[in-house]
XYZ file of C-alpha atoms in Angstrom:
686
model
C 0.173 0.075 0.324
C 1.092 3.393 -0.576
C 2.203 5.757 2.457
C -0.358 8.499 3.835
C 2.162 10.824 3.202
C 2.585 10.034 -0.433
C -1.206 10.219 -0.700
C -1.010 13.684 0.906
C 1.535 15.573 -0.754
C 0.031 14.017 -4.516
C -3.514 14.922 -3.461
C -2.478 18.598 -1.784
C -0.690 19.490 -5.320
C -3.807 18.297 -7.313
C -5.816 19.775 -5.437
C -4.298 23.296 -4.990
C -3.776 22.997 -8.823
C -7.546 22.481 -9.723
C -8.444 25.433 -6.945
C -6.238 27.797 -8.735
C -8.091 26.781 -12.197
C -11.110 28.073 -10.680
C -9.987 30.805 -8.390
C -7.784 32.249 -11.076
C -10.450 32.898 -13.236
C -12.101 35.474 -11.497
C -8.822 37.233 -10.674
C -8.048 37.232 -14.449
C -11.390 38.764 -15.203
C -10.922 41.742 -12.974
C -7.349 42.015 -14.228
C -8.498 41.964 -17.917
C -12.283 44.286 -18.414
C -13.167 42.738 -21.555
C -11.053 39.497 -22.693
C -11.273 38.449 -26.016
C -11.360 35.147 -27.588
C -9.197 35.060 -30.721
C -10.574 31.412 -31.763
C -9.208 27.982 -32.000
C -6.967 27.465 -34.956
C -7.882 24.450 -36.939
C -6.295 23.222 -39.964
C -6.029 19.729 -40.720
C -3.474 18.273 -42.405
C -0.664 20.716 -42.800
C 0.524 23.264 -40.473
C -1.105 26.719 -39.136
C 0.309 29.866 -38.275
C 2.326 29.754 -34.904
C 1.657 33.984 -34.413
C -1.667 33.614 -33.079
C -2.173 33.522 -29.476
C -4.111 30.632 -28.936
C -4.439 27.525 -26.930
C -4.201 25.249 -30.077
C -1.375 23.070 -30.316
C -0.341 24.177 -33.571
C 0.069 27.607 -32.516
C 3.241 26.772 -30.632
C 6.668 27.584 -31.513
C 7.026 23.868 -32.456
C 6.730 21.233 -35.036
C 2.937 20.321 -34.710
C 0.827 18.626 -37.049
C -2.730 18.026 -36.609
C -4.695 14.970 -38.420
C -8.534 15.234 -39.203
C -11.024 12.754 -39.827
C -11.420 13.098 -43.302
C -7.461 12.588 -43.904
C -7.733 9.955 -41.584
C -10.481 8.199 -43.917
C -8.397 8.384 -47.118
C -5.187 6.723 -45.466
C -4.817 2.925 -45.600
C -4.602 1.989 -42.432
C -3.895 -2.114 -41.769
C -2.729 -0.990 -38.555
C -2.672 1.890 -35.918
C 0.683 2.919 -36.451
C -0.050 3.285 -40.148
C -2.041 6.732 -38.729
C 1.272 8.166 -38.587
C 3.154 6.971 -40.934
C 3.114 10.136 -43.188
C 3.853 12.023 -40.671
C 7.254 13.808 -41.501
C 10.212 12.850 -38.913
C 7.533 10.328 -37.596
C 9.088 6.396 -37.969
C 6.906 3.189 -37.477
C 7.276 -0.249 -37.219
C 4.706 -3.172 -37.409
C 5.941 -5.989 -35.296
C 3.722 -8.733 -36.166
C 3.326 -10.374 -32.896
C -0.326 -9.515 -32.332
C -2.061 -7.224 -29.756
C 1.191 -6.042 -28.271
C 2.220 -2.127 -28.130
C 3.863 -1.369 -31.905
C 6.634 0.949 -32.486
C 6.230 4.485 -32.805
C 9.182 7.007 -32.938
C 10.366 10.341 -33.930
C 13.153 13.073 -33.389
C 15.953 10.302 -33.421
C 14.034 7.722 -30.840
C 13.973 4.457 -31.979
C 11.032 2.594 -32.728
C 11.779 -1.118 -31.351
C 10.292 0.142 -27.867
C 6.920 0.241 -28.024
C 6.195 3.609 -28.521
C 7.537 4.619 -24.903
C 9.324 7.912 -25.881
C 6.316 9.971 -26.695
C 3.486 10.682 -24.620
C 0.296 9.467 -25.538
C -3.226 10.725 -24.320
C -6.606 9.683 -25.767
C -9.865 11.991 -24.640
C -8.017 13.035 -21.757
C -6.804 9.945 -20.514
C -3.058 9.114 -20.516
C -1.993 6.081 -22.751
C 1.289 5.264 -21.500
C 2.106 2.295 -18.720
C 4.518 3.310 -16.277
C 6.891 0.727 -15.082
C 5.702 -2.079 -17.799
C 7.742 -5.200 -17.917
C 8.038 -4.597 -21.838
C 9.493 -1.282 -21.465
C 8.881 2.004 -19.494
C 6.212 3.766 -20.677
C 5.094 1.285 -22.914
C 2.221 2.372 -25.142
C -0.499 0.295 -26.182
C -2.852 1.839 -28.602
C -4.566 -1.086 -29.930
C -7.976 0.062 -28.678
C -8.081 2.817 -30.815
C -10.934 2.858 -33.495
C -9.619 4.532 -36.649
C -13.294 5.252 -37.713
C -13.998 7.303 -34.194
C -11.210 9.595 -34.421
C -12.017 13.451 -34.697
C -8.505 14.745 -34.936
C -4.817 13.540 -33.575
C -2.445 16.106 -32.836
C 1.711 15.213 -32.897
C 3.449 17.453 -31.407
C 7.596 16.834 -32.154
C 9.632 17.405 -29.066
C 8.998 18.234 -25.538
C 7.552 21.860 -25.496
C 4.196 21.547 -24.427
C 3.717 21.994 -20.731
C 0.417 19.880 -20.558
C 2.568 16.671 -21.433
C 4.936 15.333 -18.448
C 5.431 11.332 -18.122
C 7.209 10.084 -21.288
C 7.132 13.829 -22.963
C 10.366 13.005 -24.691
C 10.468 12.708 -28.454
C 7.045 14.866 -27.789
C 3.407 14.358 -27.275
C 0.329 12.923 -29.040
C -3.308 13.601 -28.376
C -6.006 11.867 -29.790
C -9.852 13.447 -29.595
C -12.411 10.825 -30.457
C -15.804 11.935 -32.132
C -18.948 13.198 -30.053
C -21.049 12.123 -32.916
C -21.572 11.601 -36.565
C -24.813 12.530 -38.595
C -25.979 9.262 -39.083
C -25.356 5.354 -38.133
C -23.210 3.342 -40.390
C -22.184 -0.420 -41.044
C -18.887 -2.052 -42.594
C -17.405 -5.123 -43.358
C -13.815 -5.533 -44.833
C -11.420 -8.329 -45.597
C -8.457 -9.250 -47.539
C -4.765 -10.913 -47.414
C -4.391 -13.487 -44.828
C -7.480 -14.430 -43.847
C -8.195 -10.807 -42.626
C -11.816 -9.767 -41.910
C -13.277 -6.907 -39.820
C -16.839 -5.830 -39.277
C -17.544 -2.130 -37.573
C -20.878 -0.417 -36.842
C -21.604 2.965 -35.386
C -24.656 4.434 -34.067
C -24.602 8.586 -33.880
C -27.110 11.224 -34.754
C -26.329 15.095 -35.181
C -28.552 16.179 -32.409
C -29.629 15.053 -29.143
C -32.054 12.061 -28.578
C -35.405 13.357 -28.080
C -36.489 13.686 -24.677
C -33.048 12.833 -22.985
C -30.816 15.442 -23.565
C -28.218 13.114 -24.813
C -26.044 13.024 -28.354
C -24.937 9.450 -28.613
C -21.887 8.523 -30.108
C -21.607 4.209 -30.505
C -18.925 2.280 -32.054
C -17.965 -1.412 -32.311
C -15.781 -3.754 -34.010
C -14.948 -7.536 -34.814
C -11.780 -8.365 -36.439
C -10.032 -11.246 -37.319
C -6.929 -12.432 -39.171
C -4.328 -15.436 -39.621
C -1.237 -13.095 -40.453
C 1.483 -13.498 -42.808
C 3.522 -15.369 -41.179
C 2.758 -19.220 -39.333
C 1.111 -18.903 -35.768
C 0.051 -15.150 -36.355
C -3.666 -15.544 -35.637
C -5.794 -12.455 -33.764
C -8.974 -12.280 -32.808
C -10.378 -9.008 -31.246
C -13.203 -6.781 -30.188
C -13.761 -3.570 -29.054
C -16.839 -1.578 -28.256
C -17.518 2.358 -27.014
C -20.167 4.200 -26.050
C -20.079 7.781 -25.634
C -22.995 10.339 -24.490
C -22.566 14.046 -24.413
C -24.997 16.633 -22.799
C -24.818 20.504 -22.719
C -24.329 21.983 -19.535
C -24.299 25.480 -18.551
C -22.045 28.145 -19.849
C -21.744 27.058 -23.366
C -20.379 23.583 -21.832
C -20.540 19.919 -22.696
C -20.375 16.794 -20.580
C -19.083 13.654 -21.964
C -19.122 10.080 -20.587
C -17.269 7.302 -22.167
C -17.156 3.734 -21.611
C -14.928 1.380 -23.461
C -14.152 -2.347 -23.573
C -11.337 -3.927 -25.566
C -9.926 -7.643 -25.587
C -7.843 -9.533 -27.691
C -6.177 -12.935 -28.131
C -3.544 -14.085 -30.662
C -0.716 -16.138 -31.479
C 2.593 -14.661 -32.348
C 5.599 -16.182 -34.549
C 8.306 -14.166 -32.692
C 11.748 -13.227 -34.082
C 13.476 -15.025 -36.328
C 17.322 -15.000 -37.195
C 17.925 -12.951 -40.177
C 20.713 -15.537 -41.174
C 18.582 -18.605 -41.436
C 15.983 -16.787 -44.011
C 18.796 -15.813 -45.924
C 20.645 -19.030 -46.290
C 17.482 -20.674 -46.956
C 17.162 -22.803 -43.427
C 13.946 -21.544 -42.608
C 11.205 -19.524 -44.567
C 10.457 -15.502 -44.149
C 6.830 -16.733 -42.994
C 8.318 -19.496 -39.895
C 7.409 -18.932 -36.353
C 9.569 -19.741 -33.676
C 7.457 -21.351 -31.140
C 3.907 -22.454 -31.700
C 2.874 -21.720 -27.873
C 3.852 -17.979 -28.019
C 1.549 -15.491 -27.865
C -0.704 -13.479 -25.476
C -4.087 -12.172 -24.624
C -5.052 -8.562 -22.996
C -8.955 -7.188 -21.624
C -9.273 -3.526 -20.772
C -12.221 -1.535 -20.167
C -12.108 2.300 -18.975
C -14.587 4.908 -18.688
C -13.553 8.493 -18.944
C -15.403 11.820 -17.999
C -14.908 15.231 -19.864
C -16.358 18.298 -19.058
C -15.579 21.895 -20.886
C -17.302 25.089 -20.151
C -16.266 28.638 -21.769
C -15.875 29.938 -25.165
C -12.505 28.660 -27.138
C -9.174 29.807 -25.696
C -10.929 31.288 -22.648
C -12.469 27.797 -21.515
C -12.277 25.371 -18.462
C -11.311 21.814 -19.050
C -11.682 19.010 -16.484
C -11.048 15.069 -17.589
C -11.255 12.287 -15.612
C -10.662 8.407 -16.039
C -10.365 4.664 -14.597
C -8.661 2.397 -16.177
C -8.601 -1.222 -15.561
C -5.990 -3.524 -17.934
C -4.837 -7.194 -17.351
C -2.415 -8.761 -20.051
C -0.369 -11.711 -20.540
C 2.370 -12.741 -22.986
C 4.451 -15.376 -23.973
C 7.273 -15.100 -26.027
C 10.555 -17.066 -26.727
C 14.172 -15.826 -27.049
C 15.953 -16.678 -30.198
C 19.095 -16.792 -29.072
C 18.421 -19.056 -25.893
C 15.310 -20.370 -26.746
C 13.528 -19.944 -23.718
C 10.022 -18.841 -23.570
C 9.211 -16.037 -20.670
C 5.720 -15.005 -19.395
C 4.871 -11.693 -18.396
C 1.737 -11.245 -16.664
C 0.621 -7.195 -16.099
C -2.551 -6.515 -14.154
C -2.936 -2.690 -13.319
C -5.825 -0.271 -12.276
C -5.060 3.380 -13.359
C -7.144 6.225 -11.969
C -6.929 9.992 -12.306
C -7.882 13.512 -13.290
C -6.725 16.734 -15.056
C -7.774 19.977 -15.625
C -7.046 23.120 -17.304
C -7.826 26.459 -17.409
C -7.361 29.292 -20.436
C -7.926 32.925 -19.807
C -7.237 35.213 -23.299
C -7.218 38.961 -23.379
C -5.503 42.275 -23.759
C -2.791 43.304 -21.005
C -1.596 46.761 -21.204
C -2.045 46.766 -25.027
C -0.851 43.288 -25.581
C -2.533 39.909 -26.728
C -1.832 37.753 -24.049
C -3.007 34.494 -22.808
C -2.359 32.563 -19.551
C -2.794 28.675 -19.489
C -3.072 26.713 -16.188
C -3.296 23.089 -15.424
C -2.746 20.324 -13.197
C -2.613 16.677 -13.141
C -3.159 13.626 -10.791
C -2.726 10.309 -11.596
C -2.477 6.875 -9.403
C -1.392 3.488 -10.648
C -1.798 0.020 -9.265
C 0.186 -2.492 -10.422
C 0.885 -6.125 -10.278
C 3.505 -7.679 -12.400
C 5.171 -10.690 -12.973
C 7.382 -12.479 -14.957
C 8.481 -16.363 -15.325
C 10.544 -18.565 -17.380
C 7.633 -21.092 -18.869
C 7.692 -24.040 -21.171
C 4.739 -24.568 -23.344
C 2.745 -21.833 -21.484
C 3.739 -23.999 -18.396
C 5.238 -22.050 -15.663
C 8.691 -22.642 -14.219
C 11.239 -20.346 -12.263
C 9.624 -16.995 -11.126
C 12.314 -14.145 -11.745
C 10.036 -11.002 -11.027
C 6.979 -10.971 -8.750
C 6.189 -7.539 -7.533
C 2.944 -4.830 -6.704
C 3.742 -1.613 -6.669
C 1.528 1.707 -6.475
C 2.512 4.792 -8.353
C 1.160 8.513 -7.717
C 2.049 11.419 -9.918
C 1.107 14.883 -9.340
C 1.808 17.633 -11.575
C 0.803 21.335 -12.173
C 2.209 23.626 -15.346
C 1.322 27.073 -16.300
C 2.208 28.458 -20.006
C 1.985 32.273 -21.030
C 1.922 33.746 -24.171
C 2.493 37.401 -24.677
C 2.443 39.598 -27.937
C 4.560 42.431 -27.464
C 4.650 43.626 -30.832
C 2.742 42.544 -33.932
C 5.568 40.361 -35.271
C 6.818 38.824 -31.919
C 5.181 36.079 -29.991
C 6.739 34.855 -26.853
C 5.883 31.553 -25.092
C 7.387 30.415 -21.645
C 6.031 27.994 -19.203
C 7.318 25.482 -16.640
C 5.824 22.085 -15.388
C 6.559 20.435 -12.192
C 5.779 16.763 -11.386
C 6.085 14.838 -8.336
C 6.516 11.256 -8.441
C 6.429 8.580 -5.647
C 6.806 4.490 -6.382
C 6.182 2.234 -2.935
C 6.939 -1.740 -4.129
C 6.587 -4.707 -2.479
C 9.202 -7.324 -3.763
C 7.354 -10.637 -2.961
C 10.339 -12.849 -4.257
C 12.797 -10.712 -1.638
C 10.931 -8.622 0.364
C 13.780 -6.977 1.759
C 14.624 -5.496 -1.350
C 11.304 -3.554 -1.612
C 12.438 0.059 -2.116
C 9.987 3.023 -1.729
C 11.415 6.090 -3.882
C 10.066 9.175 -5.143
C 11.384 12.581 -6.708
C 10.423 15.881 -8.197
C 11.005 16.971 -11.979
C 10.567 20.553 -13.108
C 10.250 20.822 -17.163
C 10.898 24.253 -18.275
C 9.672 25.617 -21.872
C 10.467 28.864 -23.517
C 10.229 29.571 -27.239
C 9.649 32.694 -29.423
C 7.499 33.073 -32.808
C 8.886 36.216 -35.307
C 6.624 36.900 -37.904
C 8.711 39.628 -40.301
C 5.753 39.258 -43.358
C 2.508 37.794 -43.430
C 3.659 34.339 -45.223
C 6.643 33.474 -42.816
C 6.951 32.464 -39.205
C 10.285 31.975 -37.650
C 10.358 29.857 -34.450
C 12.861 28.771 -31.898
C 12.301 26.757 -28.538
C 13.840 25.123 -25.544
C 12.061 22.226 -23.861
C 12.590 19.557 -21.269
C 11.305 16.167 -20.946
C 11.605 13.351 -18.309
C 10.203 9.526 -17.618
C 10.262 7.962 -14.090
C 12.464 4.608 -13.075
C 10.948 1.681 -14.089
C 9.678 0.165 -10.688
C 9.845 -3.636 -11.623
C 13.143 -3.433 -13.375
C 15.298 -0.451 -12.905
C 14.542 0.647 -9.167
C 14.750 -2.752 -7.613
C 18.423 -2.825 -9.005
C 19.178 0.628 -8.019
C 16.734 2.190 -5.230
C 18.386 5.494 -5.733
C 17.839 5.964 -9.377
C 15.998 9.165 -10.632
C 14.210 9.914 -13.293
C 15.640 10.195 -16.447
C 15.500 13.904 -18.521
C 16.192 14.852 -21.729
C 16.997 18.383 -22.741
C 15.893 19.559 -26.391
C 16.312 22.564 -28.770
C 14.701 23.602 -31.930
C 14.712 26.387 -34.554
C 12.684 26.800 -37.768
C 10.811 28.161 -40.350
C 7.166 28.069 -41.758
C 6.156 29.466 -44.937
C 2.858 29.621 -46.441
C 2.876 30.159 -50.115
C 0.283 30.779 -52.838
C -2.125 27.762 -53.676
C -2.412 26.963 -50.241
C 0.802 25.619 -49.931
C 3.564 25.467 -47.096
C 6.822 24.533 -46.364
C 8.538 23.871 -42.878
C 11.921 23.787 -42.001
C 12.926 22.769 -38.635
C 16.439 21.953 -37.161
C 16.509 20.190 -33.612
C 18.892 18.252 -31.306
C 18.202 16.497 -27.923
C 20.712 15.696 -25.312
C 19.763 12.545 -23.068
C 21.099 11.661 -19.504
C 21.006 7.998 -19.893
C 20.119 5.895 -22.852
C 18.256 2.842 -22.204
C 18.411 -0.187 -24.345
C 16.888 -3.653 -24.192
C 16.843 -6.155 -26.594
C 13.139 -8.526 -26.757
C 12.936 -10.337 -23.903
C 16.532 -8.995 -22.624
C 17.545 -6.824 -19.528
C 17.943 -3.263 -19.540
C 21.052 -1.683 -20.180
C 22.021 1.888 -19.575
C 24.088 2.751 -22.240
C 25.278 6.428 -21.020
C 24.824 10.120 -22.277
C 23.295 10.552 -25.598
C 22.657 13.203 -28.566
C 20.462 13.262 -31.312
C 20.237 16.032 -33.821
C 18.063 16.425 -37.298
C 16.483 18.434 -39.548
C 12.765 17.931 -40.614
C 11.813 19.344 -44.545
C 8.113 19.120 -45.148
C 6.431 20.396 -47.878
C 2.552 20.271 -49.237
C 0.730 22.149 -52.402
C -2.558 22.305 -53.807
C -2.316 21.576 -57.652
C -6.695 21.452 -57.413
C -8.852 22.979 -54.994
C -12.453 23.560 -54.761
C -15.704 22.771 -54.436
C -15.738 19.412 -56.552
C -12.103 18.607 -56.879
C -9.149 18.764 -55.067
C -5.205 17.101 -55.497
C -2.331 17.834 -53.131
C 1.207 16.938 -53.082
C 3.035 16.237 -50.227
C 6.277 14.965 -49.162
C 9.308 15.321 -46.213
C 12.779 14.488 -45.809
C 13.896 14.323 -42.279
C 18.388 13.177 -41.808
C 19.024 12.055 -38.502
C 22.014 11.638 -36.225
C 21.624 9.575 -33.251
C 24.735 8.890 -31.296
C 26.099 7.881 -27.777
C 28.402 10.151 -26.397
C 30.718 8.051 -23.810
C 30.131 4.369 -24.880
C 33.555 2.970 -25.750
C 33.308 0.551 -28.648
C 30.536 2.121 -30.501
C 28.817 5.276 -31.176
C 25.383 4.393 -32.858
C 21.866 4.651 -31.184
C 20.305 0.969 -32.314
C 16.829 1.198 -34.458
C 17.057 4.739 -35.770
C 17.063 5.147 -39.957
C 19.712 7.726 -40.645
C 16.806 9.800 -42.927
C 13.335 9.253 -43.725
C 11.871 10.125 -47.022
C 8.147 10.771 -47.852
C 6.444 11.674 -51.264
C 2.421 11.297 -52.084
C -0.275 12.571 -52.939
C -4.192 13.066 -51.949
C -7.034 13.492 -54.145
C -10.752 13.595 -54.565
C -13.063 14.213 -57.326
C -17.203 15.009 -57.525
C -18.677 12.794 -59.877
C -22.101 11.931 -61.133
C -24.300 14.296 -59.893
C -22.931 13.773 -56.025
C -20.556 10.531 -55.651
C -17.118 11.441 -54.892
C -13.891 9.537 -55.723
C -10.912 10.007 -53.116
C -7.594 8.282 -52.325
C -3.938 8.508 -51.238
C -1.254 7.601 -52.399
C 2.391 7.743 -50.914
C 6.092 6.191 -51.053
C 8.685 6.493 -47.889
C 12.153 5.085 -48.204
C 13.915 4.693 -45.004
C 17.516 4.902 -44.721
C 20.074 2.352 -42.797
C 20.101 2.091 -39.493
C 22.667 0.452 -37.017
C 21.740 -2.474 -34.886
C 23.454 -2.849 -31.825
C 23.246 -5.538 -28.990
C 24.040 -5.247 -25.172
C 27.535 -6.182 -25.613
C 28.269 -3.000 -27.805
C 28.654 -5.755 -31.250
C 27.235 -3.592 -34.210
C 26.056 -3.967 -37.509
C 23.705 -2.490 -40.076
C 20.108 -2.910 -41.413
C 19.325 -2.183 -44.938
C 17.264 0.773 -46.499
C 14.001 -0.060 -47.407
C 11.153 1.561 -49.472
C 7.348 0.908 -48.471
C 4.404 2.075 -50.635
C 0.754 2.682 -49.547
C -2.187 3.113 -51.543
C -5.905 3.610 -50.970
C -8.821 4.260 -52.794
C -12.704 5.191 -51.302
C -15.870 5.518 -53.689
C -18.690 7.291 -51.950
C -22.365 6.924 -53.672
C -24.583 10.218 -52.501
C -26.914 7.237 -51.318
C -24.886 6.371 -48.746
C -23.113 3.262 -49.738
C -19.047 3.557 -49.925
C -16.325 0.984 -51.315
C -12.815 1.220 -50.648
C -9.631 -0.840 -51.680
C -6.232 -0.275 -50.267
C -2.892 -1.731 -49.821
C 0.815 -1.778 -48.504
C 3.667 -3.063 -50.588
C 7.596 -3.618 -49.336
C 9.263 -4.003 -52.676
C 12.548 -3.886 -50.897
C 14.247 -5.371 -47.953
C 11.597 -7.176 -45.941
C 13.501 -7.812 -43.255
C 14.793 -4.034 -42.034
C 12.047 -2.488 -40.556
C 12.040 -5.056 -37.590
C 15.252 -5.773 -36.811
C 17.152 -6.494 -34.120
C 20.503 -7.810 -31.793
C 21.091 -10.024 -28.924
C 24.611 -11.862 -28.254
C 25.861 -11.168 -31.605
C 22.300 -12.408 -33.754
C 20.358 -10.508 -35.662
C 16.491 -11.183 -35.537
C 13.926 -9.974 -37.438
C 9.797 -9.963 -38.087
C 9.564 -10.058 -41.788
C 6.873 -8.210 -43.601
C 4.694 -9.232 -46.479
C 5.282 -7.883 -49.747
C 1.681 -7.128 -50.353
C -0.897 -6.775 -48.051
C -4.012 -5.718 -49.585
C -7.938 -5.051 -47.844
C -11.247 -4.444 -49.731
C -14.361 -3.410 -48.052
C -18.154 -2.017 -48.623
C -19.809 0.292 -46.088
C -23.134 2.138 -45.267
C -24.219 5.233 -43.795
C -28.073 5.396 -43.098
C -29.511 8.635 -44.456
């Protein structure tokens, strides 16, 4: 159980922060006689002006991308990571191991660690699992229904003070829909025995006599998988209801249940595939796989006009997951079991107006989160338990408060600054060795500062500095070293955003990030501290519309992101594993009205990832090859509500490089299918 003193610290900090949100509104109202809302910037799929004083994330002096529902609909989505594939500087990896958290990385952080270096939030609920046995801040987004997403906000770099734990490479905020105009049903199927059914129920206004605007979605999914022993079954059901409240507010309640069971082919030796000893579809152990069940309740309350609003979120999340995986070097199967209950609340108040003639904004917020976790790890033999290696229960509380100020002293200059204070406390019971049951905690300050200069209306120049952190892994790092503290990173960025005719944009941003300690973990292996590291890179991204009117559009987009990720003080080798030295994306999006109301639309893009270092725990190093990926999707929507689509993803080059890892001098991979196709039909009721 957590100590009473820790409870008081956490609740006192969060309670004080939430009190300030309410009390501060009155004080600000007195200081500013007539606050003026400047509105929320909403630009889908491309950057917006960073010179405005607004709480919208794309107005930060940082590289931010917002992806809207229509853009998601146009994208091929074999897996949730495909939402992020075209985003400049983002690298994704499809592990092909069933219902686990897959790889997402950016700013030079590797994809092999289950997305741990990005802070994820869905409808105000944090997603990262603190102190997970897979990896610290493990991120599993399999419960996401792409069709339910209203928008996705991607902030590259740790600049926003709204995100704390895991805000290292940046943050991803996902907001789901409150409603749609009408119900819908759809089915799809394709390669490797894949089948999916989806149904939604909603309407544009409240149900008569109830005041509730509903949004319900349910999914059933099955695939046999490209490789042997890759079958996966899952279900997903979400119910949301929204009611109007006083003060132009809304209160939304969401209930969601997700579950899945799968077999996993494991990671197989690359040299044995290349020599013909085994095929690319081979599996390692027919008893590998896993199961996960998750249920959540989320409440969202928003009141007030945009940029002068108050937001309160509360959530309860229950997860239970088991995974069996076999080492490709030793042949030992390991079972990981993780059960956790997570509860918390967060709030944010924004005031916007003129202060002594300057456009200004004050944002204040507070977070409180408690995780109650039971973790164990054991050697197994065809899922029969052997020696237990980890068996621990722990409670972790995280409490935080943050502030951000924007001031525009001149028409061409906006200053942004803020800080975040986080307090974490961990109380662990080691059931294997009770004497090694540490109680630990710490404080982290994460300052943020930046500026936007707009010398002409079409050009924004921006610069920022931000710090991020992650807390130690209780069930691995903390047991080994009870005095270990939070891991810190320090990031700088400078760039420009140019807006050109034909709705064209060009953004160039250079960045550098330094980290106190680089943590590496091969699949199923132990954590290794590789010392200090540094990452540098540049993101070039552009978009232009060749056609854009009410009946047709054609957009071209491209990006190029070179990265240099190095260890600073590690003898023997310098490269950080699983970071492509560059990524290139080029593609197009198009839509056309046809036949007096039908719509034809689609997306096609090509990506090329540079070679990447593959390093094992002993410093042995080699490289994975460069590889291309091509994705495409075509939609045809009939005006009567019927819709058809076809999508595909192809790996025309090296199919072993997207997933490549090393342990004890051996390279393993999870090969990708050369081609995967999917077709579907949907109907939206009128």
